[in-house]
Tab-separated table of C-alpha atoms in Angstrom:
chain	number	residue	atom	x	y	z
B	1	UNK	CA	131.213	88.750	127.478
B	2	UNK	CA	131.929	88.485	123.787
B	3	UNK	CA	130.685	92.011	123.132
B	4	UNK	CA	133.557	93.336	125.234
B	5	UNK	CA	136.000	92.105	122.641
B	6	UNK	CA	134.020	93.040	119.564
B	7	UNK	CA	131.010	95.377	119.662
B	8	UNK	CA	129.801	93.999	116.351
B	9	UNK	CA	129.012	90.598	117.879
B	10	UNK	CA	125.748	92.026	119.234
B	11	UNK	CA	124.729	93.115	115.758
B	12	UNK	CA	125.463	89.606	114.509
B	13	UNK	CA	123.276	88.153	117.271
B	14	UNK	CA	120.457	90.536	116.344
B	15	UNK	CA	120.890	89.675	112.673
B	16	UNK	CA	120.578	85.955	113.362
B	17	UNK	CA	117.552	86.645	115.572
B	18	UNK	CA	115.904	88.699	112.840
B	19	UNK	CA	116.562	86.020	110.233
B	20	UNK	CA	115.111	83.322	112.502
B	21	UNK	CA	112.082	85.509	113.196
B	22	UNK	CA	111.387	85.657	109.482
B	23	UNK	CA	112.322	82.087	108.602
B	24	UNK	CA	110.674	80.207	111.469
B	25	UNK	CA	107.059	80.818	110.338
B	26	UNK	CA	107.974	79.805	106.794
B	27	UNK	CA	109.607	76.589	107.981
B	28	UNK	CA	106.704	75.885	110.325
B	29	UNK	CA	104.207	76.416	107.501
B	30	UNK	CA	106.230	74.125	105.255
B	31	UNK	CA	106.466	71.387	107.891
B	32	UNK	CA	102.744	71.742	108.631
B	33	UNK	CA	101.843	71.391	104.970
B	34	UNK	CA	104.133	68.371	104.533
B	35	UNK	CA	103.008	66.642	107.698
B	36	UNK	CA	99.365	67.447	108.240
B	37	UNK	CA	97.660	68.698	105.118
B	38	UNK	CA	96.399	65.834	103.008
B	39	UNK	CA	97.048	66.159	99.303
B	40	UNK	CA	94.116	66.535	96.983
B	41	UNK	CA	95.608	66.978	93.548
B	42	UNK	CA	93.613	66.905	90.351
B	43	UNK	CA	94.018	67.345	86.652
B	44	UNK	CA	92.439	70.785	86.583
B	45	UNK	CA	94.023	71.895	89.831
B	46	UNK	CA	97.487	71.118	88.506
B	47	UNK	CA	96.779	72.713	85.128
B	48	UNK	CA	98.139	76.110	84.160
B	49	UNK	CA	96.033	78.946	85.594
B	50	UNK	CA	94.723	81.146	82.832
B	51	UNK	CA	91.868	83.165	84.334
B	52	UNK	CA	89.657	80.089	84.399
B	53	UNK	CA	90.069	79.296	80.725
B	54	UNK	CA	91.730	76.209	79.413
B	55	UNK	CA	95.253	77.140	78.441
B	56	UNK	CA	96.098	76.620	74.795
B	57	UNK	CA	99.560	76.118	73.370
B	58	UNK	CA	102.882	76.329	75.116
B	59	UNK	CA	103.634	78.758	77.917
B	60	UNK	CA	107.278	78.970	76.835
B	61	UNK	CA	107.034	81.786	74.312
B	62	UNK	CA	109.786	84.226	73.380
B	63	UNK	CA	109.388	87.884	74.081
B	64	UNK	CA	110.987	90.453	71.775
B	65	UNK	CA	113.673	92.332	73.647
B	66	UNK	CA	113.226	95.646	71.837
B	67	UNK	CA	113.455	97.730	74.949
B	68	UNK	CA	117.260	97.625	74.876
B	69	UNK	CA	117.204	100.561	72.412
B	70	UNK	CA	115.555	102.759	75.041
B	71	UNK	CA	118.122	101.564	77.561
B	72	UNK	CA	120.981	102.600	75.273
B	73	UNK	CA	119.486	106.020	74.492
B	74	UNK	CA	118.800	106.569	78.192
B	75	UNK	CA	122.421	105.773	79.024
B	76	UNK	CA	123.721	108.161	76.375
B	77	UNK	CA	121.525	111.193	77.005
B	78	UNK	CA	120.824	110.875	80.696
B	79	UNK	CA	123.450	108.903	82.592
B	80	UNK	CA	126.317	110.189	80.485
B	81	UNK	CA	125.295	113.817	81.137
B	82	UNK	CA	125.546	113.252	84.875
B	83	UNK	CA	129.139	112.070	84.469
B	84	UNK	CA	130.033	114.753	81.928
B	85	UNK	CA	129.308	117.634	84.288
B	86	UNK	CA	131.906	116.759	86.998
B	87	UNK	CA	134.270	115.753	84.195
B	88	UNK	CA	134.008	119.229	82.645
B	89	UNK	CA	134.283	121.043	86.014
B	90	UNK	CA	137.435	119.172	87.062
B	91	UNK	CA	138.861	118.920	83.549
B	92	UNK	CA	142.090	120.906	84.180
B	93	UNK	CA	142.896	119.089	87.421
B	94	UNK	CA	142.393	115.518	86.144
B	95	UNK	CA	145.210	113.014	86.018
B	96	UNK	CA	146.017	111.292	82.738
B	97	UNK	CA	144.623	107.967	84.004
B	98	UNK	CA	141.231	109.517	84.853
B	99	UNK	CA	141.163	111.321	81.504
B	100	UNK	CA	141.776	108.083	79.588
B	101	UNK	CA	139.207	106.233	81.660
B	102	UNK	CA	136.627	108.915	80.886
B	103	UNK	CA	137.530	108.771	77.181
B	104	UNK	CA	136.950	105.024	77.124
B	105	UNK	CA	133.569	105.547	78.785
B	106	UNK	CA	132.666	108.255	76.267
B	107	UNK	CA	133.868	106.139	73.352
B	108	UNK	CA	131.658	103.234	74.405
B	109	UNK	CA	128.596	105.475	74.561
B	110	UNK	CA	129.419	107.297	71.310
B	111	UNK	CA	129.638	103.886	69.709
B	112	UNK	CA	126.111	103.196	70.954
B	113	UNK	CA	124.958	106.588	69.683
B	114	UNK	CA	126.417	105.945	66.228
B	115	UNK	CA	124.752	102.563	66.180
B	116	UNK	CA	121.361	103.944	67.230
B	117	UNK	CA	121.696	106.768	64.671
B	118	UNK	CA	122.473	104.315	61.933
B	119	UNK	CA	119.426	102.243	62.956
B	120	UNK	CA	117.280	105.341	62.496
B	121	UNK	CA	116.068	105.413	66.091
B	122	UNK	CA	116.751	109.136	66.425
B	123	UNK	CA	114.443	110.183	63.562
B	124	UNK	CA	111.007	111.322	64.643
B	125	UNK	CA	108.390	109.472	62.666
U	1	UNK	CA	85.016	64.789	129.513
U	2	UNK	CA	82.580	62.850	127.414
U	3	UNK	CA	83.845	60.330	124.940
U	4	UNK	CA	82.133	60.436	121.561
U	5	UNK	CA	83.572	57.890	119.187
U	6	UNK	CA	87.267	58.444	118.626
U	7	UNK	CA	86.734	62.135	119.153
U	8	UNK	CA	87.219	63.573	122.635
U	9	UNK	CA	84.719	66.287	123.426
U	10	UNK	CA	85.409	68.942	126.040
U	11	UNK	CA	82.601	69.328	128.538
U	12	UNK	CA	81.077	72.714	127.748
U	13	UNK	CA	79.663	73.121	131.261
U	14	UNK	CA	83.065	72.535	132.832
U	15	UNK	CA	84.617	74.934	130.364
U	16	UNK	CA	82.137	77.683	131.189
U	17	UNK	CA	82.575	77.008	134.912
U	18	UNK	CA	86.340	77.352	134.568
U	19	UNK	CA	86.033	80.532	132.526
U	20	UNK	CA	83.928	82.093	135.308
U	21	UNK	CA	86.866	81.438	137.621
U	22	UNK	CA	89.194	83.153	135.191
U	23	UNK	CA	90.697	79.984	133.738
U	24	UNK	CA	90.742	79.907	129.991
U	25	UNK	CA	90.664	76.487	128.415
U	26	UNK	CA	90.765	75.646	124.734
U	27	UNK	CA	91.387	72.778	122.384
U	28	UNK	CA	93.784	72.468	119.494
U	29	UNK	CA	90.749	72.190	117.247
U	30	UNK	CA	89.372	75.521	118.445
U	31	UNK	CA	92.710	77.265	117.952
U	32	UNK	CA	93.051	75.736	114.494
U	33	UNK	CA	89.553	76.783	113.463
U	34	UNK	CA	90.002	80.221	115.017
U	35	UNK	CA	93.030	80.716	112.823
U	36	UNK	CA	91.273	79.378	109.739
U	37	UNK	CA	88.135	81.443	110.096
U	38	UNK	CA	89.966	84.699	110.685
U	39	UNK	CA	92.155	84.581	107.623
U	40	UNK	CA	89.840	83.604	104.805
U	41	UNK	CA	91.252	84.939	101.564
U	42	UNK	CA	88.631	85.544	98.893
U	43	UNK	CA	89.261	85.086	95.219
U	44	UNK	CA	89.305	88.389	93.388
U	45	UNK	CA	86.667	87.803	90.825
U	46	UNK	CA	83.338	89.394	90.052
U	47	UNK	CA	80.786	88.534	87.421
U	48	UNK	CA	78.273	91.387	87.410
U	49	UNK	CA	76.827	94.239	89.449
U	50	UNK	CA	77.049	92.320	92.753
U	51	UNK	CA	80.800	92.582	92.363
U	52	UNK	CA	80.480	96.356	92.864
U	53	UNK	CA	78.878	95.723	96.238
U	54	UNK	CA	81.629	93.201	96.992
U	55	UNK	CA	84.237	95.844	96.182
U	56	UNK	CA	82.415	98.333	98.403
U	57	UNK	CA	82.481	95.753	101.201
U	58	UNK	CA	86.237	95.497	100.980
U	59	UNK	CA	86.690	99.286	101.085
U	60	UNK	CA	87.003	101.583	104.095
U	61	UNK	CA	83.341	102.194	104.907
U	62	UNK	CA	82.357	98.541	105.346
U	63	UNK	CA	85.899	97.282	105.858
U	64	UNK	CA	85.996	93.533	105.322
U	65	UNK	CA	89.516	93.723	106.756
U	66	UNK	CA	87.967	93.616	110.229
U	67	UNK	CA	87.271	89.950	109.581
U	68	UNK	CA	90.697	89.147	108.187
U	69	UNK	CA	89.431	88.808	104.631
U	70	UNK	CA	90.705	91.920	102.905
U	71	UNK	CA	93.370	90.100	100.909
U	72	UNK	CA	91.525	89.479	97.662
U	73	UNK	CA	93.834	87.158	95.761
U	74	UNK	CA	94.194	87.502	91.994
U	75	UNK	CA	95.063	83.812	91.669
U	76	UNK	CA	92.952	80.843	92.766
U	77	UNK	CA	96.126	79.182	94.069
U	78	UNK	CA	96.172	81.559	97.021
U	79	UNK	CA	92.443	81.880	97.688
U	80	UNK	CA	90.141	79.778	99.821
U	81	UNK	CA	86.837	81.585	99.417
U	82	UNK	CA	84.992	82.055	96.161
U	83	UNK	CA	82.377	84.807	96.251
U	84	UNK	CA	80.219	84.194	93.201
U	85	UNK	CA	79.128	87.809	92.814
U	86	UNK	CA	76.731	88.218	89.947
U	87	UNK	CA	74.962	86.579	87.052
U	88	UNK	CA	76.549	83.321	85.976
U	89	UNK	CA	75.939	82.963	82.271
U	90	UNK	CA	76.127	79.545	80.713
U	91	UNK	CA	79.142	80.771	78.783
U	92	UNK	CA	80.883	81.591	82.063
U	93	UNK	CA	79.834	78.599	84.158
U	94	UNK	CA	82.643	76.214	83.060
U	95	UNK	CA	85.208	78.904	83.858
U	96	UNK	CA	83.737	79.447	87.319
U	97	UNK	CA	83.835	75.716	88.016
U	98	UNK	CA	87.409	75.480	86.734
U	99	UNK	CA	88.477	78.377	88.971
U	100	UNK	CA	86.886	76.626	91.916
U	101	UNK	CA	88.674	73.412	91.014
U	102	UNK	CA	91.976	75.244	90.898
U	103	UNK	CA	91.639	76.596	94.432
U	104	UNK	CA	93.498	74.714	97.172
U	105	UNK	CA	91.692	72.967	100.011
U	106	UNK	CA	89.879	73.804	102.207
U	107	UNK	CA	87.675	76.051	100.104
U	108	UNK	CA	84.327	77.721	100.549
U	109	UNK	CA	81.740	79.299	98.286
U	110	UNK	CA	79.415	82.218	98.947
U	111	UNK	CA	76.723	82.683	96.299
U	112	UNK	CA	75.997	86.408	96.344
U	113	UNK	CA	72.809	87.857	94.961
U	114	UNK	CA	69.645	86.632	93.328
U	115	UNK	CA	71.418	85.689	90.084
U	116	UNK	CA	74.095	83.550	91.690
U	117	UNK	CA	71.613	81.673	93.846
U	118	UNK	CA	68.826	81.178	91.317
U	119	UNK	CA	69.280	83.102	88.088
U	120	UNK	CA	67.440	86.077	89.556
U	121	UNK	CA	65.644	88.409	87.146
U	122	UNK	CA	67.249	86.551	84.241
U	123	UNK	CA	65.974	83.161	85.349
U	124	UNK	CA	63.804	82.829	82.237
U	125	UNK	CA	66.704	83.705	79.967
U	126	UNK	CA	68.110	81.025	77.702
U	127	UNK	CA	71.707	81.886	78.541
U	128	UNK	CA	71.698	82.230	82.328
U	129	UNK	CA	72.559	79.496	84.790
U	130	UNK	CA	69.782	79.098	87.334
U	131	UNK	CA	72.020	79.074	90.366
U	132	UNK	CA	75.690	78.198	90.767
U	133	UNK	CA	74.724	75.559	93.347
U	134	UNK	CA	73.953	73.312	90.403
U	135	UNK	CA	77.695	72.831	89.967
U	136	UNK	CA	79.412	73.962	93.153
U	137	UNK	CA	78.828	73.192	96.843
U	138	UNK	CA	77.628	76.589	98.077
U	139	UNK	CA	78.140	77.245	101.783
U	140	UNK	CA	76.204	80.503	102.165
U	141	UNK	CA	73.495	81.934	99.913
U	142	UNK	CA	72.736	85.678	99.994
U	143	UNK	CA	69.466	86.882	98.497
U	144	UNK	CA	69.115	90.438	97.224
U	145	UNK	CA	69.495	92.301	93.992
U	146	UNK	CA	72.172	93.320	94.657
U	147	UNK	CA	72.659	92.491	98.353
U	148	UNK	CA	73.993	95.422	100.342
U	149	UNK	CA	77.522	95.188	101.754
U	150	UNK	CA	76.016	94.522	105.180
U	151	UNK	CA	74.409	91.394	103.715
U	152	UNK	CA	77.767	90.204	102.413
U	153	UNK	CA	79.324	90.922	105.809
U	154	UNK	CA	76.576	88.919	107.453
U	155	UNK	CA	77.131	86.062	105.018
U	156	UNK	CA	80.818	86.214	105.747
U	157	UNK	CA	80.203	86.086	109.486
U	158	UNK	CA	77.876	83.128	108.905
U	159	UNK	CA	80.664	81.398	107.014
U	160	UNK	CA	83.110	82.157	109.808
U	161	UNK	CA	80.690	80.639	112.282
U	162	UNK	CA	80.428	77.531	110.120
U	163	UNK	CA	84.203	77.212	109.851
U	164	UNK	CA	84.553	77.683	113.601
U	165	UNK	CA	82.054	74.915	114.285
U	166	UNK	CA	83.647	72.376	111.963
U	167	UNK	CA	85.162	69.637	114.050
U	168	UNK	CA	88.272	68.055	112.648
U	169	UNK	CA	87.349	64.411	113.212
U	170	UNK	CA	83.584	64.177	112.824
U	171	UNK	CA	81.449	63.835	109.717
U	172	UNK	CA	81.283	67.645	109.542
U	173	UNK	CA	85.056	67.968	109.113
U	174	UNK	CA	86.461	70.397	106.553
U	175	UNK	CA	86.770	69.141	102.989
U	176	UNK	CA	90.524	68.782	103.038
U	177	UNK	CA	90.390	66.360	105.951
U	178	UNK	CA	87.751	64.232	104.281
U	179	UNK	CA	89.398	61.714	101.953
U	180	UNK	CA	86.044	61.012	100.289
U	181	UNK	CA	85.373	64.633	99.338
U	182	UNK	CA	86.091	65.031	95.637
U	183	UNK	CA	89.102	67.172	94.774
U	184	UNK	CA	87.435	68.461	91.630
U	185	UNK	CA	83.909	68.947	90.410
U	186	UNK	CA	83.026	67.934	86.857
U	187	UNK	CA	83.190	70.726	84.305
U	188	UNK	CA	80.013	71.358	82.336
U	189	UNK	CA	80.490	71.305	78.573
U	190	UNK	CA	78.724	73.314	75.899
U	191	UNK	CA	76.094	71.024	74.385
U	192	UNK	CA	73.812	71.600	71.451
U	193	UNK	CA	71.177	73.477	73.442
U	194	UNK	CA	72.407	73.685	77.001
U	195	UNK	CA	75.275	72.931	79.287
U	196	UNK	CA	75.875	69.221	79.639
U	197	UNK	CA	75.265	68.011	82.233
U	198	UNK	CA	72.708	70.642	83.236
U	199	UNK	CA	73.607	70.128	86.881
U	200	UNK	CA	75.823	68.024	89.090
U	201	UNK	CA	73.487	65.349	90.520
U	202	UNK	CA	75.926	64.694	93.375
U	203	UNK	CA	75.265	68.074	94.950
U	204	UNK	CA	72.022	69.326	93.397
U	205	UNK	CA	68.732	67.718	92.576
U	206	UNK	CA	65.723	69.487	91.107
U	207	UNK	CA	63.090	70.045	93.775
U	208	UNK	CA	60.343	67.489	93.517
U	209	UNK	CA	57.026	69.009	92.511
U	210	UNK	CA	54.075	67.432	94.248
U	211	UNK	CA	50.620	68.214	92.931
U	212	UNK	CA	47.413	67.392	94.648
U	213	UNK	CA	45.117	65.285	92.552
């Protein structure tokens, strides 16, 4: 048996079985809808769904991506702190390479901090 | 077996005789309808106070999930049952019809409560539609103001019975198998005084009043 050579073969078999178990109903449903269900399209049925109202204008609108500021601040004050603690604990035993790598990481975030500061994000209004 | 047109009917007597002997027989049609009637997905939409009773029906005490209909879909694309729960104002009627038109086939309508079936206590009002069956083909009407959850459950079971009895090849076949069934119903428009047209003559006609001379 193949599992005598490699015990992972069984896992592969189970994986394929699991994938088929999930995919088979989807494929069956797709085939059924292609083969048996007659199409009844219509102007309103194919229109954009907007809670029953007629949609006005274009659906392709731009959203303002202003949340990136929160992402930057979160990285600086939250994620960075997590990395700073082990960095400080192991500071004397670090190799030069690790020290430089950490400095680069810090520099990138300090850059973000300076930028956010200059934008006035840190002032409470 | 008795031949009826192009449709082959299973002899019910033979079937019952076999089932007494412990032999279960079925038809593809029965299996198909059994599957359809036990996974009816209602559209998540309520118009007035009846919607509260509809919500109660879907919750633990009345538990619509027993009938396979707990998945209230927030989009008409995934729903096949429209429960018109509440007063349909004339302002709202075109939206209700458009939602129905946007649902995929086969689709069913339950008109829940006095307002949805006739206008109810607001029937004399200038702004209330006197029954959604003027625009949509209603399968089950529920009277009551509002109907209790048990009434909605009963209506749902009635609908399930109807779906189960639909034969796939006869005149009573489901809408999606009927090429003549319209895919959309005409939207009423806001006219000067009323919705135009005031009803869909294909599915609703005013009852004829006969007076004795």
